[in-house]
PDB file of C-alpha atoms in Angstrom:
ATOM      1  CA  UNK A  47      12.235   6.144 -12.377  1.00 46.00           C
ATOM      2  CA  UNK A  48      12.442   9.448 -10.733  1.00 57.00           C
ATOM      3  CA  UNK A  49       9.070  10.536  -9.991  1.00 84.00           C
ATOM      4  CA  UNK A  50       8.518  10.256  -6.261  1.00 90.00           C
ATOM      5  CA  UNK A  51       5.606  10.681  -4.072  1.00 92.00           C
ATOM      6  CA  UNK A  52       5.767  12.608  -0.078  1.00 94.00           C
ATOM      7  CA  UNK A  53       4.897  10.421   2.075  1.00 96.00           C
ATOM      8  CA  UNK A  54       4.855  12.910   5.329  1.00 96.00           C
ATOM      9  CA  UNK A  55       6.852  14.512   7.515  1.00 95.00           C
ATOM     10  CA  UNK A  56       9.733  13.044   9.685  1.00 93.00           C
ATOM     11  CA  UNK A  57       7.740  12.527  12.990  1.00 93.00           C
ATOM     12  CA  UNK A  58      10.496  12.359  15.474  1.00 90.00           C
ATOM     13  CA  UNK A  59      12.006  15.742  13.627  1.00 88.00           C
ATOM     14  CA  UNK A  60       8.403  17.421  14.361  1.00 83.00           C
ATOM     15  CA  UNK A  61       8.097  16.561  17.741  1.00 76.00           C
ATOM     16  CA  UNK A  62      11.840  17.222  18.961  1.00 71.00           C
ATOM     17  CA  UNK A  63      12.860  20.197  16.847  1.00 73.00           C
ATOM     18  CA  UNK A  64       9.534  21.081  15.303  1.00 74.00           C
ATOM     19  CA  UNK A  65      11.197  20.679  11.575  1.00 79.00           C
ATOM     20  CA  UNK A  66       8.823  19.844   8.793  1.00 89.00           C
ATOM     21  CA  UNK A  67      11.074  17.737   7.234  1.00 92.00           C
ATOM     22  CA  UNK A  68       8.879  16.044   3.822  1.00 95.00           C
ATOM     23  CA  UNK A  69       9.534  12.162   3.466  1.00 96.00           C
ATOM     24  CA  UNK A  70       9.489  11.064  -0.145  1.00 95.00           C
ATOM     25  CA  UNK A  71       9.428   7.633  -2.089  1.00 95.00           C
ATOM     26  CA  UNK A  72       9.759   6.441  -5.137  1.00 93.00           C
ATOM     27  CA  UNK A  73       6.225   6.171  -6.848  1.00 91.00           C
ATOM     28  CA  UNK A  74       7.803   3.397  -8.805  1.00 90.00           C
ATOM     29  CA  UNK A  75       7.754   0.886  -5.853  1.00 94.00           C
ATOM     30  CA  UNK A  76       5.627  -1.390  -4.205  1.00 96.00           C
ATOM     31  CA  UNK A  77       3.863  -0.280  -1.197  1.00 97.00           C
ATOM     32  CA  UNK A  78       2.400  -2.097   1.681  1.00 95.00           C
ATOM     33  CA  UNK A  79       0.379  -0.281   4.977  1.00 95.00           C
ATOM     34  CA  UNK A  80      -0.450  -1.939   8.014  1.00 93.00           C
ATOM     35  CA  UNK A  81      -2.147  -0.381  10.841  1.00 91.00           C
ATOM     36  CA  UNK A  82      -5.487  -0.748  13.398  1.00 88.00           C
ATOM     37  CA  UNK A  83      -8.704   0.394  12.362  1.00 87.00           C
ATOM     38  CA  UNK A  84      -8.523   4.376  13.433  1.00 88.00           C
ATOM     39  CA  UNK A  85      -4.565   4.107  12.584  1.00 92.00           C
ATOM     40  CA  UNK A  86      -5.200   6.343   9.071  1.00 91.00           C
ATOM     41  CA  UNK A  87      -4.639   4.030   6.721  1.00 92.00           C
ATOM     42  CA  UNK A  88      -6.990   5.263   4.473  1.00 91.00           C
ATOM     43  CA  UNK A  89      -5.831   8.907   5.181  1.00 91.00           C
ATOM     44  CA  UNK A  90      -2.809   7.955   4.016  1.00 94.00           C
ATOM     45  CA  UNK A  91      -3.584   5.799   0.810  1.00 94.00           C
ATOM     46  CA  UNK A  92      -5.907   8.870   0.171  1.00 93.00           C
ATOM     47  CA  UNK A  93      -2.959  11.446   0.479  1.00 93.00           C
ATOM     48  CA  UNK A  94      -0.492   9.369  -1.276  1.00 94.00           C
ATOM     49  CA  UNK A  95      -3.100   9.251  -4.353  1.00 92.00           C
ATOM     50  CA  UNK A  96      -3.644  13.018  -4.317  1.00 91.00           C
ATOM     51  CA  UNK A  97       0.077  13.553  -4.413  1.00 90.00           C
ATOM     52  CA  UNK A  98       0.952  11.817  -7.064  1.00 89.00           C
ATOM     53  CA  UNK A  99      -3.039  12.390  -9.008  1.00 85.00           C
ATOM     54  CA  UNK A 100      -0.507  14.279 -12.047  1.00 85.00           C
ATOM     55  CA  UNK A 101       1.206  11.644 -12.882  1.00 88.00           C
ATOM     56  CA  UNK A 102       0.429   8.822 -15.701  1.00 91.00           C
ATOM     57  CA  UNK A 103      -1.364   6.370 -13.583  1.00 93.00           C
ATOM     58  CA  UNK A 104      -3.846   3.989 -14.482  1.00 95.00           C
ATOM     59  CA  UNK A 105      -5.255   2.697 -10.924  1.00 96.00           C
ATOM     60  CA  UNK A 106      -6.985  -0.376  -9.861  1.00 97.00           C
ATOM     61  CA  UNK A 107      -8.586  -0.727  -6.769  1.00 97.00           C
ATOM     62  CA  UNK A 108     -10.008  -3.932  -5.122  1.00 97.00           C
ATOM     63  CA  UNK A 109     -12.266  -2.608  -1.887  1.00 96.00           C
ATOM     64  CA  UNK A 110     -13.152  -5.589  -0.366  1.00 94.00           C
ATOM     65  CA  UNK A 111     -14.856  -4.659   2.560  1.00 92.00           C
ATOM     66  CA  UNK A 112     -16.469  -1.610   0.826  1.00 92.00           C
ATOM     67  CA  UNK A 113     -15.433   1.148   2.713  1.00 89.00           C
ATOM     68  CA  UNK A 114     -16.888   3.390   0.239  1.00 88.00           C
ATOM     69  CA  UNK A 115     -13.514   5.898   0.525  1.00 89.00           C
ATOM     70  CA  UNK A 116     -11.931   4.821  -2.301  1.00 92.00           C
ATOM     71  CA  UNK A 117     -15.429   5.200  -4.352  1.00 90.00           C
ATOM     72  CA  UNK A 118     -15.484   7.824  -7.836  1.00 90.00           C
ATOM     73  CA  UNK A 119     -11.323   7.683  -8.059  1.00 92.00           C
ATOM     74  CA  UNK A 120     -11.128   5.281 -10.522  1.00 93.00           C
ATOM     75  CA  UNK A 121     -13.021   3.292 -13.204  1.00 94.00           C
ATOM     76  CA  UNK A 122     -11.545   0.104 -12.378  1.00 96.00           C
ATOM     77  CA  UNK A 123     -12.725  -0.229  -8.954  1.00 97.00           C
ATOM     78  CA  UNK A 124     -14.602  -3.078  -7.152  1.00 97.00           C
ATOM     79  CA  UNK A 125     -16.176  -4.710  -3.763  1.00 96.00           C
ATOM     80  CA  UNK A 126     -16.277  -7.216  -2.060  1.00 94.00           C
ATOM     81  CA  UNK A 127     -16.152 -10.827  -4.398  1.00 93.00           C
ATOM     82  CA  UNK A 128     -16.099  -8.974  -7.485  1.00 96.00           C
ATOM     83  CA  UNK A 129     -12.458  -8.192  -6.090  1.00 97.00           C
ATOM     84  CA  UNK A 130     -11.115 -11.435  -7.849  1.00 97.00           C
ATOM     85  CA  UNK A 131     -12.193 -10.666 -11.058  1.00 97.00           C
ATOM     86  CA  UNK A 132     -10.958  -7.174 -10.808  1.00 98.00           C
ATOM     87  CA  UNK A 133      -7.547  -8.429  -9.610  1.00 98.00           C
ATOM     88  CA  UNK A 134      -7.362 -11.263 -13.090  1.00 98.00           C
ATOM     89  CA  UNK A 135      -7.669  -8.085 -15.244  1.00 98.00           C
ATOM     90  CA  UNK A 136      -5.169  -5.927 -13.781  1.00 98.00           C
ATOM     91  CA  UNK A 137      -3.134  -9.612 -14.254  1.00 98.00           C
ATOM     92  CA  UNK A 138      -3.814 -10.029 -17.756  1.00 98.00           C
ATOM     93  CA  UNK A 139      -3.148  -6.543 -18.577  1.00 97.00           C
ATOM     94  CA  UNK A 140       0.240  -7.031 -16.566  1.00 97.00           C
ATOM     95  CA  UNK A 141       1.332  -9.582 -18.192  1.00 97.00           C
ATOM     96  CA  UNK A 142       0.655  -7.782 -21.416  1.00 97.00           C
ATOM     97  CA  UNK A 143       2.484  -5.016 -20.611  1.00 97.00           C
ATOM     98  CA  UNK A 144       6.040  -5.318 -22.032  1.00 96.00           C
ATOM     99  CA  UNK A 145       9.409  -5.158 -20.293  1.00 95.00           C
ATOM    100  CA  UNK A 146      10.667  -1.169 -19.778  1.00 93.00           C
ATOM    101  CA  UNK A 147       6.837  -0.736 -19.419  1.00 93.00           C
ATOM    102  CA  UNK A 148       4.526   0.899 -21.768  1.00 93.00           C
ATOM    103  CA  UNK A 149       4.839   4.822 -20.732  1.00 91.00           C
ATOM    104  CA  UNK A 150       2.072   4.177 -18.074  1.00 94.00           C
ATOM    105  CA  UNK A 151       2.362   3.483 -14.311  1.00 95.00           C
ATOM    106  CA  UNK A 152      -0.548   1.060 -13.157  1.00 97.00           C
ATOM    107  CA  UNK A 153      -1.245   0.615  -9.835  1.00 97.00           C
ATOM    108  CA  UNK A 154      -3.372  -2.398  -8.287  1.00 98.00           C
ATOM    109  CA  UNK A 155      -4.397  -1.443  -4.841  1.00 97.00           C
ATOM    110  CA  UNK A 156      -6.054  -3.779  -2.554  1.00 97.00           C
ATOM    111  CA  UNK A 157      -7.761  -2.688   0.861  1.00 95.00           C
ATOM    112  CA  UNK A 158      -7.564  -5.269   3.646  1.00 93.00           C
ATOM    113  CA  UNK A 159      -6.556  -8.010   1.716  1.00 93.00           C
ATOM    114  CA  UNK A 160      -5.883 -10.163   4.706  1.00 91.00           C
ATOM    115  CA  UNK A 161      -9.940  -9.953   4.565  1.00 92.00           C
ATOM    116  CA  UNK A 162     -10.089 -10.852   1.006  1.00 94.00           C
ATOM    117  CA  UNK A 163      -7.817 -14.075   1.322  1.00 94.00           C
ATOM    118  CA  UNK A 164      -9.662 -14.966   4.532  1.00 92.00           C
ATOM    119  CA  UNK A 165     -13.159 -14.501   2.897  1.00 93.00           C
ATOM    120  CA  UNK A 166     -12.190 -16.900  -0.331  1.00 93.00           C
ATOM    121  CA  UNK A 167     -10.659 -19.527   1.556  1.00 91.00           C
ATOM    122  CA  UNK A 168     -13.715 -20.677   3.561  1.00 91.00           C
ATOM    123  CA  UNK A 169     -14.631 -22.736   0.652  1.00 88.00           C
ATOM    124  CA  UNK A 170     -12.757 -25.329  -1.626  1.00 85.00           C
ATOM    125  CA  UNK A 171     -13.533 -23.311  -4.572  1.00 86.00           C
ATOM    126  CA  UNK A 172     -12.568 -20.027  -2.922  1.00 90.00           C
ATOM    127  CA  UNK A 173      -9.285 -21.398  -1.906  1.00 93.00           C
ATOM    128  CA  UNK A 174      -8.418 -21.936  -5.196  1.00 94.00           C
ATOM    129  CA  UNK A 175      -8.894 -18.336  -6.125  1.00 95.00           C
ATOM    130  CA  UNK A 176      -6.929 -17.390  -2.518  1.00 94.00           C
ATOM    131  CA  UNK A 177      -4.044 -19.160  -4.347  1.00 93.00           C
ATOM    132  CA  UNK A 178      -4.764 -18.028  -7.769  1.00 95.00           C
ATOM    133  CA  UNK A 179      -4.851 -14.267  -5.891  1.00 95.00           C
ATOM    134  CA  UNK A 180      -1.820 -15.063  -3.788  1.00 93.00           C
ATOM    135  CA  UNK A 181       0.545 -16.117  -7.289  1.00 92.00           C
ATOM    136  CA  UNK A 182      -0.714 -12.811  -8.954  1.00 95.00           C
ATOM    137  CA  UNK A 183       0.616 -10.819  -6.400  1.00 94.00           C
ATOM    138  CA  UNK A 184       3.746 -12.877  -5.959  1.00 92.00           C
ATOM    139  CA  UNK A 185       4.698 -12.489  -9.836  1.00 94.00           C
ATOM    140  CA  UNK A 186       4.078  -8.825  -9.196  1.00 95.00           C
ATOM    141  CA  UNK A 187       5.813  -8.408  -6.603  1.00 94.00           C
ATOM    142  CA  UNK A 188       8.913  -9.746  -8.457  1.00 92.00           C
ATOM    143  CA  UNK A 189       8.758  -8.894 -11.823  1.00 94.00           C
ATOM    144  CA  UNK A 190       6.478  -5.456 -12.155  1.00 95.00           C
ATOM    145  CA  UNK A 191       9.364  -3.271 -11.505  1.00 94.00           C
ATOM    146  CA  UNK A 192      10.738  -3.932 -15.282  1.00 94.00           C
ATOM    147  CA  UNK A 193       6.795  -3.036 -16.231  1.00 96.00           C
ATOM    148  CA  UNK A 194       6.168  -0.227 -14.283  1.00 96.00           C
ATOM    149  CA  UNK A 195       3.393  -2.356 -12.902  1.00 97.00           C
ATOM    150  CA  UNK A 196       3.264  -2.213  -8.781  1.00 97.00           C
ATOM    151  CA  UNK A 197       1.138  -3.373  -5.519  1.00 97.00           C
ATOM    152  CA  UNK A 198       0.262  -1.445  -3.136  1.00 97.00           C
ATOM    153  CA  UNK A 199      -1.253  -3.598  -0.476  1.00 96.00           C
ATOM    154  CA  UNK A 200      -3.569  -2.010   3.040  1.00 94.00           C
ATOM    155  CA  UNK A 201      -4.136  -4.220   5.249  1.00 91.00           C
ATOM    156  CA  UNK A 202      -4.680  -3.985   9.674  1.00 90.00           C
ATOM    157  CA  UNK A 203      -1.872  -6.952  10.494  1.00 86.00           C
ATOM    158  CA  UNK A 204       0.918  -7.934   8.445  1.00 84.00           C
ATOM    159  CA  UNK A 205       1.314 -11.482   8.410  1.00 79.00           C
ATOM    160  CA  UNK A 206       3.499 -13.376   6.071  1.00 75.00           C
ATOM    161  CA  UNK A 207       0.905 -15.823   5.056  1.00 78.00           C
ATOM    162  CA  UNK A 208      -1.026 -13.525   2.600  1.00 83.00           C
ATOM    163  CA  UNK A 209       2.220 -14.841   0.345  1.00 77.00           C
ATOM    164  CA  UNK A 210       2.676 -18.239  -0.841  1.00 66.00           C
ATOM    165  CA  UNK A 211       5.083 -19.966   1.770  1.00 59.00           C
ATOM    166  CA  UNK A 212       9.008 -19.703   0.814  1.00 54.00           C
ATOM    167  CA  UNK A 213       8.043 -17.573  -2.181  1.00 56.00           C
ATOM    168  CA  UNK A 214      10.140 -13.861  -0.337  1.00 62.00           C
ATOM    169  CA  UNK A 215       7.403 -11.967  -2.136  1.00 67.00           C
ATOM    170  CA  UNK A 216       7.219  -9.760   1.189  1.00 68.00           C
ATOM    171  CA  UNK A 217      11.552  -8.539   0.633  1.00 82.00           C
ATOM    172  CA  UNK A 218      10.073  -7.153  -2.917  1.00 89.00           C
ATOM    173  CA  UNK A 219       8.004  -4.061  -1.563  1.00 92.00           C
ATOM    174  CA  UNK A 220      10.056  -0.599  -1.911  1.00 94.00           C
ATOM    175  CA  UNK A 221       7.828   1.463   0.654  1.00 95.00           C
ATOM    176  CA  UNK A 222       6.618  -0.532   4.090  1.00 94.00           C
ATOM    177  CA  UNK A 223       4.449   1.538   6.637  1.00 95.00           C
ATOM    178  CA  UNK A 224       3.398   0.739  10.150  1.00 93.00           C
ATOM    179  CA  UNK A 225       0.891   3.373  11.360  1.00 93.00           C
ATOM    180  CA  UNK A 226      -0.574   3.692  15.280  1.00 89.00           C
ATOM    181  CA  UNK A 227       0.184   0.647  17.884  1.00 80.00           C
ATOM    182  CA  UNK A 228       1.402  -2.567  16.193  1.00 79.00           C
ATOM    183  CA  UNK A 229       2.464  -5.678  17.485  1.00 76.00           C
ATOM    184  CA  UNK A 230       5.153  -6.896  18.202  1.00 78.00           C
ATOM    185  CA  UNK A 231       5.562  -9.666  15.722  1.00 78.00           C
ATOM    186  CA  UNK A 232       3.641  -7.899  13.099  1.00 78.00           C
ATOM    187  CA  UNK A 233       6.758  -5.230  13.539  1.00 81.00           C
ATOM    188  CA  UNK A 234       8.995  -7.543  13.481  1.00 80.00           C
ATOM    189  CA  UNK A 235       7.664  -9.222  10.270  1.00 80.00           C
ATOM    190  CA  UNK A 236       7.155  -5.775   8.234  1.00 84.00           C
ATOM    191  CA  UNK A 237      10.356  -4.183   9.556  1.00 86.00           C
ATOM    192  CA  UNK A 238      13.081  -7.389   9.924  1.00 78.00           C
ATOM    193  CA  UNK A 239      13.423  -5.830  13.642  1.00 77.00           C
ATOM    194  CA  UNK A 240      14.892  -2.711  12.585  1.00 83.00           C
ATOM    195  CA  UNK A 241      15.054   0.376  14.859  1.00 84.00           C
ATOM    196  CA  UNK A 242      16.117   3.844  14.826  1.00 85.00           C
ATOM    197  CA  UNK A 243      17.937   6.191  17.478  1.00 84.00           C
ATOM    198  CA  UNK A 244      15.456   7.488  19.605  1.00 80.00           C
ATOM    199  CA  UNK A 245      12.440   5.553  18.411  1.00 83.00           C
ATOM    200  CA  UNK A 246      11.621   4.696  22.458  1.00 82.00           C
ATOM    201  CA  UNK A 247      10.862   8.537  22.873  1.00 79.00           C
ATOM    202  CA  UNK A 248       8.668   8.645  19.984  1.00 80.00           C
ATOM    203  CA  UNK A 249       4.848   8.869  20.767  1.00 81.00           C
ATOM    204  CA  UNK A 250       2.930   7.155  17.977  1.00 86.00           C
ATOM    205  CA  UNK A 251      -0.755   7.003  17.503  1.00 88.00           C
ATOM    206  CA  UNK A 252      -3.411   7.975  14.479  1.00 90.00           C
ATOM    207  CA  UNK A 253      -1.295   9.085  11.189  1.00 93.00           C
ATOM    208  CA  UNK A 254       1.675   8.518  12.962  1.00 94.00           C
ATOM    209  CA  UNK A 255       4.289   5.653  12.766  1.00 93.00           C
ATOM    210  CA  UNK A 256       7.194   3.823  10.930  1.00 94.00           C
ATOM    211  CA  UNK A 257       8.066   3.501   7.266  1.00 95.00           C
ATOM    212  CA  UNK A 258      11.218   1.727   5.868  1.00 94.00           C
ATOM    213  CA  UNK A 259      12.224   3.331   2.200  1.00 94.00           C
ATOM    214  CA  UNK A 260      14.298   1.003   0.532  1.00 91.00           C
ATOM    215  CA  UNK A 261      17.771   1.893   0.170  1.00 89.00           C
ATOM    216  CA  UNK A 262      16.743   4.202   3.808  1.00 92.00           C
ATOM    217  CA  UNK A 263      17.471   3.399   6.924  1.00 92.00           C
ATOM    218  CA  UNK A 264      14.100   3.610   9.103  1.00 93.00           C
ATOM    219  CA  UNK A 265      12.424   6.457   9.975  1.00 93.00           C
ATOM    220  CA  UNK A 266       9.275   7.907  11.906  1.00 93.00           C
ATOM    221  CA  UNK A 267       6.359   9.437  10.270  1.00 95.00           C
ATOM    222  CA  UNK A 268       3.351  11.540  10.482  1.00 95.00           C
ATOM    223  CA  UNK A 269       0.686  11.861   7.791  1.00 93.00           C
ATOM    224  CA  UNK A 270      -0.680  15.809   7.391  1.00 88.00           C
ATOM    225  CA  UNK A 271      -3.873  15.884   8.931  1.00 81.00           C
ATOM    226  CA  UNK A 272      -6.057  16.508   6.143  1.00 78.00           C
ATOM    227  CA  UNK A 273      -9.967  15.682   5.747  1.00 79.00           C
ATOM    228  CA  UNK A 274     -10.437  12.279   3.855  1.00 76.00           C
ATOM    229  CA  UNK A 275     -13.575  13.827   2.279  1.00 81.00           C
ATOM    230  CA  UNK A 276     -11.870  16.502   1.198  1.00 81.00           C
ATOM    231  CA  UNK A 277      -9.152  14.352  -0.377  1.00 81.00           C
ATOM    232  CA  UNK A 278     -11.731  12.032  -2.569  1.00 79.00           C
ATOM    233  CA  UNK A 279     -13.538  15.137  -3.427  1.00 81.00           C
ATOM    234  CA  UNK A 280     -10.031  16.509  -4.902  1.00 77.00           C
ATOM    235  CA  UNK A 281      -9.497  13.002  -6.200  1.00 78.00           C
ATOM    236  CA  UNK A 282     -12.639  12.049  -8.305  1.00 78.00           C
ATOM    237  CA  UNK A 283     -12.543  15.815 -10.350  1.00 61.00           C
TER     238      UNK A 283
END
């Protein structure tokens, strides 16, 4: 698939030479984000959306938390518990879709889905829809490529047990970003402990941070600072 997406610019580049050097990724790939509230998560969901808004995408997106910035860009959109249902469909339609795809990328994009998972599993019956939500994404995770069917996943702390245990759904996504201060295990978990030559002199903060490309070694990055209103408003014509 040779349709890519830019991601950003090479932060360490900027900084030290001040070269605007564009970061791209395939847009057949799953992606995952992890970052602090204020890290520019959504900035950068929202940019990587406009960028690739001419492609053949059919987009789902589960808001759990409501956020309202993801509102008017798609059809199949929900909040908060309707997120489950929202989720089955894309699954059914996935599993529907056969293998070398059906000329359409579809996207399933979940915000904070750490949240989501937490939020069901307070309750026997809502566990059972954790799991059910858990084995979609695993079986997605593994087998969309051959559909053209990906995951991008948002979330503000990557932890491994948003994946069924022993399942290495988490060595399946393409594209992994770390924006603003993360923690030291959560870096470790979304990055295998990678570095890169000079990282130590790299100043990170909102919009900027780490992504690992597969098949790339890993590399800083800064999202353009652009106005998220602006974005959806560009987004939902």
């Amino acid at each position: 698939m040779s349709e890519k997406i830019m991601l950003g610019y090479d932060l360490q580049l900027c900084s030290m030479q001040g070269l605007k050097i564009p970061l791209y990724a395939p847009l057949g790939g799953h992606y995952i984000v992890v970052g602090g509230s204020g890290s520019g998560k959504s900035t950068a969901v929202l940019y990587w959306l406009y960028k690739c808004r001419n492609q053949n995408i059919q987009l789902y997106i589960a808001d759990f938390k409501a956020s309202k910035e993801f509102i008017g860009i798609t059809d199949a959109f929900a909040e908060f518990e309707a997120c489950y249902d929202l989720i089955k469909t894309y699954y059914d339609i996935f599993i529907d879709t056969p293998e070398g795809g059906d000329g359409c990328i579809k996207i399933l994009l979940i915000d904070e889905i750490a949240g989501l998972l937490t939020h069901f599993s307070m309750t026997k019956e809502g566990k059972q829809k954790a799991d059910e939500i858990r084995g979609i994404m695993s079986s997605v995770l593994m087998l969309g490529r051959s559909r053209k069917c990906f995951l991008w996943l948002s979330m503000q702390r990557y932890t491994a047990s948003i994946f069924p245990s022993s399942s290495g759904s988490a060595d399946n996504f393409h594209v992994c970003v770390g924006l603003g201060r993360m923690t030291v295990d959560g870096r470790k978990g979304l990055f295998a402990g990678e570095h890169f030559e000079g990282e130590d002199d790299v100043i990170f903060g909102q919009g900027k941070g780490i992504v690992l490309i597969d098949g790339q070694p890993l590399k800083s990055l800064i999202i353009p600072k652009v106005s998220k209103k602006k974005i959806l408003s560009l987004l939902q014509k």
